[in-house]
mmCIF file of C-alpha atoms in Angstrom:
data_model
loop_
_atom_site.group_PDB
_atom_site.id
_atom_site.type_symbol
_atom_site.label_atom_id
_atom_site.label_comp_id
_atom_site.label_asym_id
_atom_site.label_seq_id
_atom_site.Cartn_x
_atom_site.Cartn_y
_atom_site.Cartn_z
ATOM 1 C CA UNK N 70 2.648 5.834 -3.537
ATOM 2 C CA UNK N 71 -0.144 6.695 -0.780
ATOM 3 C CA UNK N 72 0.831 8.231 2.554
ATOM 4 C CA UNK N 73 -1.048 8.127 5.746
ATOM 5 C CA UNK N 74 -4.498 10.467 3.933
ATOM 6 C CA UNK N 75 -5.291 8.662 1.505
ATOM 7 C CA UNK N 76 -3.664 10.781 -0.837
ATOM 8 C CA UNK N 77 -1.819 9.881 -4.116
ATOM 9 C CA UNK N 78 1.968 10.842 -3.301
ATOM 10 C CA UNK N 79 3.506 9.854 -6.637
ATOM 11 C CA UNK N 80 1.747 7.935 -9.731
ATOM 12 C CA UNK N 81 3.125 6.571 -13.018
ATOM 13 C CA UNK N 82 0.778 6.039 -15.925
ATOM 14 C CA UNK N 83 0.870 5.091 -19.379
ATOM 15 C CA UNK N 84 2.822 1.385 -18.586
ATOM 16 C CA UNK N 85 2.185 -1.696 -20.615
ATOM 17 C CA UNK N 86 -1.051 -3.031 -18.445
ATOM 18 C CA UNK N 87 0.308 -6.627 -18.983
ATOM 19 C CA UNK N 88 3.719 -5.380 -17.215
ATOM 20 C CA UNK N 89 3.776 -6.673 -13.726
ATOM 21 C CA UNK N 90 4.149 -4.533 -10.441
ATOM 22 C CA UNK N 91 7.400 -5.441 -10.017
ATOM 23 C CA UNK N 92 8.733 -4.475 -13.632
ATOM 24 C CA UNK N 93 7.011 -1.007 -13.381
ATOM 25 C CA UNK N 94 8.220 -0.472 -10.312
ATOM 26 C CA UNK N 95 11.742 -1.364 -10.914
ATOM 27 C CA UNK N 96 12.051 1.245 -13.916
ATOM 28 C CA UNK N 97 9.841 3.779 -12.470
ATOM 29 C CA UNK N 98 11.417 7.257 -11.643
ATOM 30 C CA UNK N 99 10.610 6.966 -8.333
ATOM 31 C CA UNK N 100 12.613 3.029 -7.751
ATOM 32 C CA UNK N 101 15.355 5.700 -9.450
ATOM 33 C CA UNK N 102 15.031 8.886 -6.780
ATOM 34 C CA UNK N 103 15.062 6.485 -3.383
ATOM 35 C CA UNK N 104 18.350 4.108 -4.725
ATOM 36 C CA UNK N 105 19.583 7.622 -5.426
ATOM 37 C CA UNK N 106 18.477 8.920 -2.101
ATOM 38 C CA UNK N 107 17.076 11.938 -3.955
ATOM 39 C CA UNK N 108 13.819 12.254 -2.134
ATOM 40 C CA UNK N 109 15.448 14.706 1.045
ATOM 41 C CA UNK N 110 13.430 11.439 3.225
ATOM 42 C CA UNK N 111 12.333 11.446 6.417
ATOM 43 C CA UNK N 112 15.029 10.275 8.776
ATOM 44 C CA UNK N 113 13.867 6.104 9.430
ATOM 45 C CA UNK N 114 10.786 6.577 6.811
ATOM 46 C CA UNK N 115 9.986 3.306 5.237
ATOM 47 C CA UNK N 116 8.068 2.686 2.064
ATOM 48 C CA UNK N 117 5.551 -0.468 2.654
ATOM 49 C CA UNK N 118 5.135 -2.865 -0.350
ATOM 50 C CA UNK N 119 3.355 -6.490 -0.573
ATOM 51 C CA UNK N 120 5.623 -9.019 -1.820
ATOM 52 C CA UNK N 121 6.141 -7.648 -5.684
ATOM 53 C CA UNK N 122 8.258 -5.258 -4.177
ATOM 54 C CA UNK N 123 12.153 -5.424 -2.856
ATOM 55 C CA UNK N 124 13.250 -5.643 0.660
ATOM 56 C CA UNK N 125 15.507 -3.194 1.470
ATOM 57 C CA UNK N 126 16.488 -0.627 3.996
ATOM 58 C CA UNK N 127 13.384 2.412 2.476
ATOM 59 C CA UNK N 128 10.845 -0.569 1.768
ATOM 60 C CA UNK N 129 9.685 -3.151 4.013
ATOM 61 C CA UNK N 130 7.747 -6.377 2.783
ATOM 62 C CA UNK N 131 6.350 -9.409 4.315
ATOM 63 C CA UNK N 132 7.788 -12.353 5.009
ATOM 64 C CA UNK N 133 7.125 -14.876 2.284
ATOM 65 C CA UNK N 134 8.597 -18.105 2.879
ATOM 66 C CA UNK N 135 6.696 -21.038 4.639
ATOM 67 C CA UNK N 136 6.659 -22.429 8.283
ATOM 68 C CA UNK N 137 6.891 -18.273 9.604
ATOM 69 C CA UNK N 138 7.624 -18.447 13.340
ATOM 70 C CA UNK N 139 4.799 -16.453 15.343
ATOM 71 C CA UNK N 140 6.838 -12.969 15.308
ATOM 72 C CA UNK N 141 7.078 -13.539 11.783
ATOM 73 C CA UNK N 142 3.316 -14.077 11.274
ATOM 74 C CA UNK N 143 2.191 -10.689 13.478
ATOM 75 C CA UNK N 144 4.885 -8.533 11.576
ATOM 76 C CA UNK N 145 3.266 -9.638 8.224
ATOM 77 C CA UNK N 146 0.201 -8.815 9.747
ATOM 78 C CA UNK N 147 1.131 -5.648 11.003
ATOM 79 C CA UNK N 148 2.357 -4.635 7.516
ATOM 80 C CA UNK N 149 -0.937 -5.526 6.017
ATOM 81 C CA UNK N 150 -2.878 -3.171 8.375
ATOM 82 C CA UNK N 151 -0.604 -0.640 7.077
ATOM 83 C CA UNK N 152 -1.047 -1.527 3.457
ATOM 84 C CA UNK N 153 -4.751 -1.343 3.933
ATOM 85 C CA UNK N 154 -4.544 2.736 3.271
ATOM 86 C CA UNK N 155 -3.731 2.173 -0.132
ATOM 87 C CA UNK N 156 -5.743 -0.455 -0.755
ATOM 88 C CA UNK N 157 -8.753 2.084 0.773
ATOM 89 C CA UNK N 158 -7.142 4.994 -1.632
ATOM 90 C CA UNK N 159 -7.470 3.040 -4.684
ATOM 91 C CA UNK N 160 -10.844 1.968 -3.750
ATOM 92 C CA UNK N 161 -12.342 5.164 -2.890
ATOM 93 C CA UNK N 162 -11.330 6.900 -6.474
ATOM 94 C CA UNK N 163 -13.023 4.340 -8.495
ATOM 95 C CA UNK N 164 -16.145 4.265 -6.425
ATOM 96 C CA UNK N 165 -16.316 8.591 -6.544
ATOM 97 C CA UNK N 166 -14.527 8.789 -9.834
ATOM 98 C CA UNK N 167 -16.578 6.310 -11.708
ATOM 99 C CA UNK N 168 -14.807 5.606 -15.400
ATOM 100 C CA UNK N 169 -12.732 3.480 -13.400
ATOM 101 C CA UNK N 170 -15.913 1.080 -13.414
ATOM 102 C CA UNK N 171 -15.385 0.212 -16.836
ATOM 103 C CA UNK N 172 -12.938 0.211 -20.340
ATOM 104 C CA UNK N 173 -12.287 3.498 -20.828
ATOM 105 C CA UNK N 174 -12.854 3.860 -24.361
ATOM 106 C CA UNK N 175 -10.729 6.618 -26.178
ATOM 107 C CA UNK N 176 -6.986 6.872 -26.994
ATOM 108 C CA UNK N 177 -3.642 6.083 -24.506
ATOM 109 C CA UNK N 178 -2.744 9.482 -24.014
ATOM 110 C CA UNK N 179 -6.105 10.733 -23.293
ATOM 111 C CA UNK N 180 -6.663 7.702 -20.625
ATOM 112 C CA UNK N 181 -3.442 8.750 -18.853
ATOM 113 C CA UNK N 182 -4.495 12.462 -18.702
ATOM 114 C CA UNK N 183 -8.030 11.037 -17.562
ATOM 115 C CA UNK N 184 -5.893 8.839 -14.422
ATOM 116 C CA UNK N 185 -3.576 11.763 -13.470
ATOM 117 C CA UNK N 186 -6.648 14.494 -13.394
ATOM 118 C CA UNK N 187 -8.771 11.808 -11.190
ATOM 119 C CA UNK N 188 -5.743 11.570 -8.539
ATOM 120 C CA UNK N 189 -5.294 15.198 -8.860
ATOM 121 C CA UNK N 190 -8.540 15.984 -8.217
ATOM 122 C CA UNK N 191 -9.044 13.175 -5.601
ATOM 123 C CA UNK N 192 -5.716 15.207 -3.660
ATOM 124 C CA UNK N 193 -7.881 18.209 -3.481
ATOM 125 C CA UNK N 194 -10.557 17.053 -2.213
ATOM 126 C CA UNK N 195 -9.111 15.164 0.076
ATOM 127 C CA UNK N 196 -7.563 18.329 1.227
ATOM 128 C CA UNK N 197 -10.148 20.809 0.874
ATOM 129 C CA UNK N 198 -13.211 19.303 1.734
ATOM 130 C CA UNK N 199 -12.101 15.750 3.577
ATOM 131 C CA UNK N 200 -15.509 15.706 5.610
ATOM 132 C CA UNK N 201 -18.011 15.490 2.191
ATOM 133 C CA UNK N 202 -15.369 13.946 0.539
ATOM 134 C CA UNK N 203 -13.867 10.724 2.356
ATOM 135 C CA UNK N 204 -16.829 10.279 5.140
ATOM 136 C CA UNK N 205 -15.726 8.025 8.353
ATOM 137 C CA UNK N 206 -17.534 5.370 6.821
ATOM 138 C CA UNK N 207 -16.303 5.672 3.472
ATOM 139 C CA UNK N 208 -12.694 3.497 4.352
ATOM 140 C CA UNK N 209 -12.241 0.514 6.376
ATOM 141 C CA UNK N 210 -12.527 1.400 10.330
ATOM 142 C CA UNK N 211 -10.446 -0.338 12.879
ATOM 143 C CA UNK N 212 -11.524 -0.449 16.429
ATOM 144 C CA UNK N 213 -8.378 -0.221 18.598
ATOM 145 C CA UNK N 214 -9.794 -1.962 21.323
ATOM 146 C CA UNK N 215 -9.948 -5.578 19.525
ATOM 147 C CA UNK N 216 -9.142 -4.792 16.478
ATOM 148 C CA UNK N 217 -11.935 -5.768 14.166
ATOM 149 C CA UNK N 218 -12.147 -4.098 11.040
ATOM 150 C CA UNK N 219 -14.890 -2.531 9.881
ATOM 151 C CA UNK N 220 -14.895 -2.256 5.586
ATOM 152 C CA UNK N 221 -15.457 0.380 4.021
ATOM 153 C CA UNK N 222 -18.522 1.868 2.333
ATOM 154 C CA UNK N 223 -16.103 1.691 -1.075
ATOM 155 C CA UNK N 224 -15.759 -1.767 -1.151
ATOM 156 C CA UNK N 225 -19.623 -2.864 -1.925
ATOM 157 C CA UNK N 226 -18.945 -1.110 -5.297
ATOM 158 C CA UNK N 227 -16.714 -2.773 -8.008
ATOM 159 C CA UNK N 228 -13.247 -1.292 -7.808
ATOM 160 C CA UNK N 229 -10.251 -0.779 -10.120
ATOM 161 C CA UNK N 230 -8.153 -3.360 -7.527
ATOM 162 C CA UNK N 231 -9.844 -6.259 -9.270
ATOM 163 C CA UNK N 232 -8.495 -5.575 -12.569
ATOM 164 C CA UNK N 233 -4.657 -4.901 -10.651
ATOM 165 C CA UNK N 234 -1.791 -7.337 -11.848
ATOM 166 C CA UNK N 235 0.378 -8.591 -9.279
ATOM 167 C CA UNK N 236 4.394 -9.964 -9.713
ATOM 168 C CA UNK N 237 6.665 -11.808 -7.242
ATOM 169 C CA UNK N 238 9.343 -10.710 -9.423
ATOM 170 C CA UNK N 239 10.992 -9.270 -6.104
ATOM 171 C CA UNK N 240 11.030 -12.339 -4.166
ATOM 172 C CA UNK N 241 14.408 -13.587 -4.593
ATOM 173 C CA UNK N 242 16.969 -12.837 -2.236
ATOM 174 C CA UNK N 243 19.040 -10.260 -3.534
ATOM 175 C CA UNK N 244 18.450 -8.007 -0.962
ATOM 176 C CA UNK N 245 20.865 -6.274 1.803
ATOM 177 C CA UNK N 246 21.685 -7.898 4.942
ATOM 178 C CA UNK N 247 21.279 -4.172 6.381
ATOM 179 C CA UNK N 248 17.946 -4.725 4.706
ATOM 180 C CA UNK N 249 16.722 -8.133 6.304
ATOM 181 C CA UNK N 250 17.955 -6.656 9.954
ATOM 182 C CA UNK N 251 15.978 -3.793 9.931
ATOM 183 C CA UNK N 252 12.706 -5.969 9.310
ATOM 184 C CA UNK N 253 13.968 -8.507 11.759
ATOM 185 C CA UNK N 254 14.173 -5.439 14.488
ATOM 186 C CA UNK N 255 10.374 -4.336 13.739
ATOM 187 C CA UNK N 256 9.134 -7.604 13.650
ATOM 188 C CA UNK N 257 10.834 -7.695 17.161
ATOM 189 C CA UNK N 258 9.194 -4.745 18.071
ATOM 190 C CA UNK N 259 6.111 -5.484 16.846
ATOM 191 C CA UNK N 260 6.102 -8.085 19.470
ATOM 192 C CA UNK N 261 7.317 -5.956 22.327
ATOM 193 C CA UNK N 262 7.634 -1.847 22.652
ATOM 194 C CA UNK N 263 5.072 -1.618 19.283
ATOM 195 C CA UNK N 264 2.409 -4.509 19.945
ATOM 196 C CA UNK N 265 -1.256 -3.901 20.163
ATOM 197 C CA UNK N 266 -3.528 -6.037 22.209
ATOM 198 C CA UNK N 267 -5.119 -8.039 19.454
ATOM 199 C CA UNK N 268 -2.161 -8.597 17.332
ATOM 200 C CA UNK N 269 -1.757 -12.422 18.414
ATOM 201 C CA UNK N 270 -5.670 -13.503 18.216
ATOM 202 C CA UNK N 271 -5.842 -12.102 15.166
ATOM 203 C CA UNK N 272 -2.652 -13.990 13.774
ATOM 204 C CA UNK N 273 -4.105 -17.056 15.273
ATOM 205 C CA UNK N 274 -7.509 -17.063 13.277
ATOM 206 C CA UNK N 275 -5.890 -16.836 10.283
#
């Protein structure tokens, strides 16, 4: 889990690497603490997931059926700008921490002490010294006025994403209706009170 700096919220390491995102996630201590509501969250915090994860009333996902109608379309495209800050945080400790550029080469346990030091260490910094660290140009850039993104520096390096496994082992529809309103109602909003001015050209050129 990533929040809003690029910093590593909660990380579980040692799984089977052919396990899919959805299996991991579904055991994972942390699936456990938010259907327990153990986590003292935010009042109307959401989690945002791609489609390996469940819908429900902590964790929005896209829409993933066919034929989307055009709110439909801008709220999965909404949710992707949001899910671009992880995608940035993964990217940006491979490219500074860079064993994650290859096989790492010694035993299990010592490759998960090697991933939980990087995103300690990768906290820190981000923390202590966020202007040598993570530069401006380092992570994508969005320019608010027409929303073209501008990638960042991290992505002309080879990253750990490519070697990610993705599951749609969520996408059935056992989910809440409490759930499927509360996505309806921001891809409403999305549309209305919460739109930005290049939302519907960018749907369209996709």
């Amino acid at each position: 889990m990533v929040d809003a700096d690029y910093c590593f919220r909660y990380i579980d390491v040692g799984s089977d690497g052919r396990a899919s995102d959805s299996t991991i996630f579904k055991v994972s201590t942390l699936n456990i603490a938010l259907e327990k509501n153990l986590l003292n969250w935010p009042e109307s915090g959401l989690c945002v997931g791609d489609d390996a994860f469940p819908l429900r009333t902590n964790i929005l996902k896209p829409f993933s059926h066919r034929h989307l109608s055009l709110e439909e379309k801008i709220f999965n495209y909404r949710l992707s700008r949001a899910r671009r800050v992880s995608e940035n945080a993964f990217g940006i400790l491979s490219s500074r921490f860079r064993i994650f550029r290859r096989t790492i080469d010694v035993k299990v346990e010592t490759t998960e002490l090697i991933v939980k030091t990087a995103c300690a260490i990768h906290n820190w910094l981000r923390m202590t010294a966020s202007r040598d660290y993570l530069t401006t140009k380092c992570v994508d850039n969005e320019d608010l006025n027409t929303g073209e993104i501008r990638p960042g520096t991290w992505r002309q390096t080879n990253s750990l994403l490519s070697v990610g496994r993705q599951d749609v082992g969520y996408t059935s529809n056992h989910y809440t209706t409490d759930a499927e309103l509360l996505r309806k109602r921001y891809a409403r909003d999305f549309c209305t009170t919460l739109s930005v001015p290049w939302q519907l050209q960018a749907v369209q050129n996709t």
